[in-house]
PDB file of C-alpha atoms in Angstrom:
ATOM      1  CA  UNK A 182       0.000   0.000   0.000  1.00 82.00           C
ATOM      2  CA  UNK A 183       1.266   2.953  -0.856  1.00 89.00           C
ATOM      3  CA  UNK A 184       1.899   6.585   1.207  1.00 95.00           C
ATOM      4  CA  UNK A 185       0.486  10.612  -0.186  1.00 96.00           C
ATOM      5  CA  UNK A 186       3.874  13.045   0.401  1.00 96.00           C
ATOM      6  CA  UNK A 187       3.161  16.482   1.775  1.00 97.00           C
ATOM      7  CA  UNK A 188       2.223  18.732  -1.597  1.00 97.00           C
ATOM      8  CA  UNK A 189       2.399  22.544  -1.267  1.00 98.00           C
ATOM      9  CA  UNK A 190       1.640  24.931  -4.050  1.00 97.00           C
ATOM     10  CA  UNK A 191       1.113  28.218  -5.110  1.00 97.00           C
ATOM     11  CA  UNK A 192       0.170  29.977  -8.359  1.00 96.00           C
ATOM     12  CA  UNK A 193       1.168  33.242 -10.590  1.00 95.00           C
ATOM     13  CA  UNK A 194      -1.404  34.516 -13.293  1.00 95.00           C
ATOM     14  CA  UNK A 195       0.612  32.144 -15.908  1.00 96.00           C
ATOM     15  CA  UNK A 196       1.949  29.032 -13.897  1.00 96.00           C
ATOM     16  CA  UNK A 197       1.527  27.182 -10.797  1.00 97.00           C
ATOM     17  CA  UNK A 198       4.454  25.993  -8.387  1.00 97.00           C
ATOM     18  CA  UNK A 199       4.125  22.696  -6.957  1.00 97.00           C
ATOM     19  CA  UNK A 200       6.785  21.525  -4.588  1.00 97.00           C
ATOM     20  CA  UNK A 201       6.099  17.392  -3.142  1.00 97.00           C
ATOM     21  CA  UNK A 202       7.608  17.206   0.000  1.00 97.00           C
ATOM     22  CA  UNK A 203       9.535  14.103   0.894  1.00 96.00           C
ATOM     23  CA  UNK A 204      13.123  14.151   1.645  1.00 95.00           C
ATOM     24  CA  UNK A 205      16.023  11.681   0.404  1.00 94.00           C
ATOM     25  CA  UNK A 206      13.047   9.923  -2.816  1.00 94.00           C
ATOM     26  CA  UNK A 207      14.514   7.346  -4.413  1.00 94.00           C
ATOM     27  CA  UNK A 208      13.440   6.483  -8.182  1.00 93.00           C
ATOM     28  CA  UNK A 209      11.346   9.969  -8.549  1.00 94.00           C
ATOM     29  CA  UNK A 210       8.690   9.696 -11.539  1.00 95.00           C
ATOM     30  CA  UNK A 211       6.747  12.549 -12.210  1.00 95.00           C
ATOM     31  CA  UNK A 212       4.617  12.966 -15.174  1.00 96.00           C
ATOM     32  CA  UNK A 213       2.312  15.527 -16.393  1.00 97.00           C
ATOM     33  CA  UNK A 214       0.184  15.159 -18.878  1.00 97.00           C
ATOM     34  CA  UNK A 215      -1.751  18.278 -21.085  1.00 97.00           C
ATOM     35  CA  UNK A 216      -5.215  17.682 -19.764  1.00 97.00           C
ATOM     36  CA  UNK A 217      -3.790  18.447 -16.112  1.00 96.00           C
ATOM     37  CA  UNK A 218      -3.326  15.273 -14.571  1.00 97.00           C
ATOM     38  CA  UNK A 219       0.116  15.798 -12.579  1.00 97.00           C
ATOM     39  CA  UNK A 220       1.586  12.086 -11.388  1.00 97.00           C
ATOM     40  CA  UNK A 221       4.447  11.011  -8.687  1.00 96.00           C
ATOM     41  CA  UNK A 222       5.663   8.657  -7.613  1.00 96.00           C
ATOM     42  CA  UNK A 223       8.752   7.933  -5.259  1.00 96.00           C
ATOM     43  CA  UNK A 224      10.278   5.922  -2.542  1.00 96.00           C
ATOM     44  CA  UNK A 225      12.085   6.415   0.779  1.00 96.00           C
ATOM     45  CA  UNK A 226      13.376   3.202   2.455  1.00 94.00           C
ATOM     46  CA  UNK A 227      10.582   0.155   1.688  1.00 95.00           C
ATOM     47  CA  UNK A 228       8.017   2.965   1.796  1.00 96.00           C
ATOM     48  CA  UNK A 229       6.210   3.851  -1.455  1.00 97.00           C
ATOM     49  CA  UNK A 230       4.460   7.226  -2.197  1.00 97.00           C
ATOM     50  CA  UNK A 231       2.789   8.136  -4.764  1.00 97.00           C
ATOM     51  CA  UNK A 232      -0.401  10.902  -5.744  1.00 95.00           C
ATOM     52  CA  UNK A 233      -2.527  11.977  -8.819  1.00 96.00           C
ATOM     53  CA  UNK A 234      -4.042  15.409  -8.698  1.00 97.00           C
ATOM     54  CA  UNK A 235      -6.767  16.399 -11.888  1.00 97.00           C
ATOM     55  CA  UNK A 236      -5.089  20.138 -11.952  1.00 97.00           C
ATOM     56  CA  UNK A 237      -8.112  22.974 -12.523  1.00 96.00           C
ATOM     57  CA  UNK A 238      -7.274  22.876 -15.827  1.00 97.00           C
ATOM     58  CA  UNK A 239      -5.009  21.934 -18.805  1.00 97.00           C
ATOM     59  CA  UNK A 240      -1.238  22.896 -18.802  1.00 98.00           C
ATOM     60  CA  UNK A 241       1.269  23.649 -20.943  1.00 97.00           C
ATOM     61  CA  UNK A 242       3.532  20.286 -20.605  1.00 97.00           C
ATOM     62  CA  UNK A 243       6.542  21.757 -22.980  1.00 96.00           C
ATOM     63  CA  UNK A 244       7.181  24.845 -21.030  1.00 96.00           C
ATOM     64  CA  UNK A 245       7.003  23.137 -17.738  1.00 97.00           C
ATOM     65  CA  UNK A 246      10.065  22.461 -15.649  1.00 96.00           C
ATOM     66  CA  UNK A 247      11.132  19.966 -12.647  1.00 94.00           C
ATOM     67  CA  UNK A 248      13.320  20.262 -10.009  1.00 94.00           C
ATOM     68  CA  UNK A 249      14.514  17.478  -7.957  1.00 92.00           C
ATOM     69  CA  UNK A 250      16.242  17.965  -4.814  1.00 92.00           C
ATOM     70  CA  UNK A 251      17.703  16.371  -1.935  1.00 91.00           C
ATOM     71  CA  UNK A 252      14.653  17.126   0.567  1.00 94.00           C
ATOM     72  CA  UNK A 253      11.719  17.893  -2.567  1.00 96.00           C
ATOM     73  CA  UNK A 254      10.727  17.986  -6.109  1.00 96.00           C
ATOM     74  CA  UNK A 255      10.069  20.877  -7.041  1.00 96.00           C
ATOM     75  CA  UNK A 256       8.069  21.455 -10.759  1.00 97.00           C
ATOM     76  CA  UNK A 257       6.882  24.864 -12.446  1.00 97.00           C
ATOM     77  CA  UNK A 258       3.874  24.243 -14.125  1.00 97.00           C
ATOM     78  CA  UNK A 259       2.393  26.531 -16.846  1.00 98.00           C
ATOM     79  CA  UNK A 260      -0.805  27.008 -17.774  1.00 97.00           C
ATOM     80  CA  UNK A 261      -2.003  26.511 -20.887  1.00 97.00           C
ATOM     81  CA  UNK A 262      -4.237  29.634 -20.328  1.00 96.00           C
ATOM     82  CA  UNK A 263      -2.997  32.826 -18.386  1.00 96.00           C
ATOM     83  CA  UNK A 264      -5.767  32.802 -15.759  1.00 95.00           C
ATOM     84  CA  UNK A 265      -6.226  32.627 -11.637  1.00 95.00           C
ATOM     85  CA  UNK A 266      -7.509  29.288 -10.854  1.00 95.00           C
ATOM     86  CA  UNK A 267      -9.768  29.462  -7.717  1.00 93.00           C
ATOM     87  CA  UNK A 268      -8.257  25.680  -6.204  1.00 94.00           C
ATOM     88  CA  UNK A 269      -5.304  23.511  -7.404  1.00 96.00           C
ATOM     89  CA  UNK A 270      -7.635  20.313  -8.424  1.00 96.00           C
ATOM     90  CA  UNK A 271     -10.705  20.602 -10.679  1.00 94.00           C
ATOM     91  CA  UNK A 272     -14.029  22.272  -9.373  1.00 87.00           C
ATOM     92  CA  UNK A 273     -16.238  19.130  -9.043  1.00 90.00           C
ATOM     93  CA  UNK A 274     -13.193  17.853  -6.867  1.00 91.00           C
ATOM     94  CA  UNK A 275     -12.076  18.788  -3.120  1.00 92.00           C
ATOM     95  CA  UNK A 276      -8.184  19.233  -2.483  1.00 91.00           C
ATOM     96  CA  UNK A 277      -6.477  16.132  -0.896  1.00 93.00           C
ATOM     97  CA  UNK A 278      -5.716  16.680   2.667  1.00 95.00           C
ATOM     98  CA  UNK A 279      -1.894  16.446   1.948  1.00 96.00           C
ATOM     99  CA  UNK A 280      -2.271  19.366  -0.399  1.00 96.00           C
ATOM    100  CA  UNK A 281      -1.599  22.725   1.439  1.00 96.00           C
ATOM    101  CA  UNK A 282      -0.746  26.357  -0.066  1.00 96.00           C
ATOM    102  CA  UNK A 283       2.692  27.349   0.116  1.00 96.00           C
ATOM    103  CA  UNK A 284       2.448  30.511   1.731  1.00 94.00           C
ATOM    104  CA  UNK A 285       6.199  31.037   1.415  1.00 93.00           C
ATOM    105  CA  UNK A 286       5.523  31.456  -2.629  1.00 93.00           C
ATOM    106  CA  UNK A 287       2.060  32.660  -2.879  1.00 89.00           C
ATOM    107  CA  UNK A 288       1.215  36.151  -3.890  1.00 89.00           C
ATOM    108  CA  UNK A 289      -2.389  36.924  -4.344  1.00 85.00           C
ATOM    109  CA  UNK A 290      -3.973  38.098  -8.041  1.00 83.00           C
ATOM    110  CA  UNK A 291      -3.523  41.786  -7.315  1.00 81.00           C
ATOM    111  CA  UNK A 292      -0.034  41.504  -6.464  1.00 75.00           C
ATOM    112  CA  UNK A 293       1.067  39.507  -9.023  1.00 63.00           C
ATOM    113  CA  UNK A 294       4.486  40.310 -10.416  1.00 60.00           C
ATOM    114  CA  UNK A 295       6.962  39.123  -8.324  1.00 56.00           C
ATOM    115  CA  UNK A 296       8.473  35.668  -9.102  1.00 61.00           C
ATOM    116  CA  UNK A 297       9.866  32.786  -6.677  1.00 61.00           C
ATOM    117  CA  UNK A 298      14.018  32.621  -6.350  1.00 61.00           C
ATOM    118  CA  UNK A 299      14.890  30.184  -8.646  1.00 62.00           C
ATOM    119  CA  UNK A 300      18.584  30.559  -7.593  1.00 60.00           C
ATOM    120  CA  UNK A 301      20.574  27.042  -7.484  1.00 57.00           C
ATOM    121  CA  UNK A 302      18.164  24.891  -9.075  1.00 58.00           C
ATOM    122  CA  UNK A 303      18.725  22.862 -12.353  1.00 62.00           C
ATOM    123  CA  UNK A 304      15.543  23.024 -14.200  1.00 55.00           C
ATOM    124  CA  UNK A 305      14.582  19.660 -16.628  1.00 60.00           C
ATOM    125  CA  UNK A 306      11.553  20.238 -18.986  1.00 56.00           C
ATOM    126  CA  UNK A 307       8.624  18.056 -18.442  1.00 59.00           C
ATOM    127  CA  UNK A 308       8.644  17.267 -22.182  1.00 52.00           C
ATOM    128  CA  UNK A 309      11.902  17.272 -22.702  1.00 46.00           C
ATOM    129  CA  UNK A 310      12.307  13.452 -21.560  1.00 41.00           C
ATOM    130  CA  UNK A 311      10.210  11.544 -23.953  1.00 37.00           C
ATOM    131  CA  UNK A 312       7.361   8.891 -22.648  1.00 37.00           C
ATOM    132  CA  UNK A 313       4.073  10.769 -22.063  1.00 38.00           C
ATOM    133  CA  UNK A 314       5.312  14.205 -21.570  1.00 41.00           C
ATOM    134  CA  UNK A 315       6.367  13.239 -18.221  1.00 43.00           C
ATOM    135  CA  UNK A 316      10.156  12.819 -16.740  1.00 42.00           C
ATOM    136  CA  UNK A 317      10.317   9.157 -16.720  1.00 43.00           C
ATOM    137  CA  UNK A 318      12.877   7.291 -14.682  1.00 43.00           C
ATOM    138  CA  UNK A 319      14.403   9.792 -12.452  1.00 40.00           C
ATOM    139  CA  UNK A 320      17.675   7.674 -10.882  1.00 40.00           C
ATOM    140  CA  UNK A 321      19.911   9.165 -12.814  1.00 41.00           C
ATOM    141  CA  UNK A 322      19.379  12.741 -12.245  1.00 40.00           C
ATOM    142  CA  UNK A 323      20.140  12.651  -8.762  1.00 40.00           C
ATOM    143  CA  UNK A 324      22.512  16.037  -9.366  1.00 40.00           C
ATOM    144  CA  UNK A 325      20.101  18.022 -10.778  1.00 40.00           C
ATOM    145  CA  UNK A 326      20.934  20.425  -7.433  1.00 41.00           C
ATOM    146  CA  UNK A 327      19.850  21.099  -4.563  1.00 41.00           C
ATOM    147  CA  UNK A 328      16.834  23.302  -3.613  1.00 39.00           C
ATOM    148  CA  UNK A 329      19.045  26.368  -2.107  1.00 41.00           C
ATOM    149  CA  UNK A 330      17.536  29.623  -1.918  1.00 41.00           C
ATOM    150  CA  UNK A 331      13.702  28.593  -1.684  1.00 42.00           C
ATOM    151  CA  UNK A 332      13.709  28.481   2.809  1.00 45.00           C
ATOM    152  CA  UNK A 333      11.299  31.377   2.350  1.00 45.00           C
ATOM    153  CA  UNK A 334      12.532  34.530   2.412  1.00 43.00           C
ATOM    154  CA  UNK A 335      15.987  34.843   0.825  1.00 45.00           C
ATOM    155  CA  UNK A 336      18.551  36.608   2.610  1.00 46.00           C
ATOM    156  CA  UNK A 337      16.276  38.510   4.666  1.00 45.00           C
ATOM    157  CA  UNK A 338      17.591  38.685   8.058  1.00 48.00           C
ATOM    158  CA  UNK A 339      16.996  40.407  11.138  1.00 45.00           C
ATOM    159  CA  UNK A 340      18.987  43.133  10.209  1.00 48.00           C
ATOM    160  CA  UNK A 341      17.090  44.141   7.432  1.00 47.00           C
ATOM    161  CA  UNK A 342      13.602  44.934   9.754  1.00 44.00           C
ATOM    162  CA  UNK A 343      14.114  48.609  11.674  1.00 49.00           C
ATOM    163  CA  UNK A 344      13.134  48.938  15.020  1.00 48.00           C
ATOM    164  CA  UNK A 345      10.581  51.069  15.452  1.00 47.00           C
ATOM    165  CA  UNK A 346      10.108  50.922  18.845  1.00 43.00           C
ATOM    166  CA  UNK A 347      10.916  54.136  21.726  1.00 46.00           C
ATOM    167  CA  UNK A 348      11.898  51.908  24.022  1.00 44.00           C
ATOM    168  CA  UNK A 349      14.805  51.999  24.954  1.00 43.00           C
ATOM    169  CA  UNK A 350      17.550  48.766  25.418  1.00 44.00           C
ATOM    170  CA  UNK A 351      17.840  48.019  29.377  1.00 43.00           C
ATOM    171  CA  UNK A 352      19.940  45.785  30.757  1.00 39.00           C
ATOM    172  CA  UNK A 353      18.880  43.502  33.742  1.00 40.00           C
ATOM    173  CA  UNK A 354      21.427  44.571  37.132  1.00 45.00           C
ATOM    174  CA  UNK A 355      22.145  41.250  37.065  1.00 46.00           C
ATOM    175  CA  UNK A 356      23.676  41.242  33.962  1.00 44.00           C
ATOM    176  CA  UNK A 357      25.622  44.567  34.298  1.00 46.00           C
ATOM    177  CA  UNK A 358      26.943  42.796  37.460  1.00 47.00           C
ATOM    178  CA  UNK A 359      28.157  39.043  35.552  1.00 50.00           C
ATOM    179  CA  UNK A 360      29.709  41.927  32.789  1.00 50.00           C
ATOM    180  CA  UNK A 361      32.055  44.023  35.605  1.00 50.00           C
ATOM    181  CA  UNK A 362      32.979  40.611  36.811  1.00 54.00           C
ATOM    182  CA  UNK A 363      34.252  38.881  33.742  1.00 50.00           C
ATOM    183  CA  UNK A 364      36.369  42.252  33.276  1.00 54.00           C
ATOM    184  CA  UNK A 365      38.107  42.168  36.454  1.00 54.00           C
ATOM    185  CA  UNK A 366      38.781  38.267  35.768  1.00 54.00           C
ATOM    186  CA  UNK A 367      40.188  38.920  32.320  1.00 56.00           C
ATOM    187  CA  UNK A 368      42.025  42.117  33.507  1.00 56.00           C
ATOM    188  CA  UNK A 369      43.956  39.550  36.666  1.00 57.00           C
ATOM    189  CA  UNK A 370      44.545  37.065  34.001  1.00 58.00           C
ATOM    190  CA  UNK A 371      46.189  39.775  31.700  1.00 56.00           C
ATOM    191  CA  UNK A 372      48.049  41.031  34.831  1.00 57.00           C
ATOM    192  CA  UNK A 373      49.309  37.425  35.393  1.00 55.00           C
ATOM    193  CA  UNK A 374      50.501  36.362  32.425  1.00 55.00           C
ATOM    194  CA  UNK A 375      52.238  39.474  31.997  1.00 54.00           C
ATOM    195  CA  UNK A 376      53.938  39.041  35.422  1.00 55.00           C
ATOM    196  CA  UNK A 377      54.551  35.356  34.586  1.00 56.00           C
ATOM    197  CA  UNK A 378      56.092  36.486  30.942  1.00 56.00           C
ATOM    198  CA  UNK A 379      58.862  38.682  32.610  1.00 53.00           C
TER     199      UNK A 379
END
């Protein structure tokens, strides 16, 4: 009996980013066909996983690409029509309950514009690979790099958010206290080693 991986997407006005979740696959298949029917299927261990989701509608298989990675496969899907789609699956079906909206990637319609860091990933097409459209047999592109870059929010660390805040930074007494020790400590040791040095 086979397992479902974790599936997140999100969409743009002109393609929709799907990203199956399941760390260290072995023997990834994915296959897409033009009518919208997106396949996997994978292994980890003696566990097999595999899904089938009926997309909202039909995509463009040629201009799609596929990412595999270490910890996901990652696939850019375009449609074949430059339209929002209201769900991921068709409209007389409800979303699998390991499908969930990657809110790192998704932008809503109005917004629309800004496109996912692609930065460090090695891009296949779908139909590229011969068979049904699909990738077909992927052992042998384990290299196809790793998925660096897509943690969220690239490079955006704390230092990049101002503090708005008045308040101002106090220190517990405590603290001040442990600091005036460790001086006098390090200022002894200094003293001895320069007494033991002469």
């Amino acid at each position: 009996m086979s397992r479902h991986p974790e599936v997140k997407w999100a969409q743009r006005i002109d393609k929709v980013y799907i990203t199956v979740q399941l760390p260290d696959a072995k023997d990834a298949k994915v296959n897409l066909e033009p009518d919208g029917v997106f396949t996997f299927s994978g292994s980890v261990g003696t566990n097999l996983y595999e899904l089938k989701l009926d997309l909202n509608d039909k995509v463009n298989v040629e201009a799609s690409k596929i990412s595999v990675g270490v910890r996901s496969i990652f696939c850019i899907v375009e449609k074949a029509e430059a339209k929002w789609w209201k769900k991921l699956v068709r409209d007389d079906q409800r979303a699998p309950h390991f499908v969930k909206v990657d809110w790192d990637k998704w932008v809503d319609e109005d917004d629309d514009g800004a496109d996912v860091n692609l930065d460090g990933m090695d891009f296949s097409n779908f139909g590229g690979m011969g068979g049904m459209g699909g990738m077909g047999d992927m052992a042998g592109l384990g290299g196809l790099g790793g998925m660096g870059g897509m943690g969220g929010m690239g490079g955006m660390g704390m230092d990049d958010f101002e503090d708005d805040s008045d308040e101002e930074e106090v220190s517990k007494p405590q603290a001040a206290g442990h600091a005036a020790e460790a001086e006098k400590t390090e200022s002894a040791e200094a003293k001895t080693e320069s007494a033991q040095s002469s």
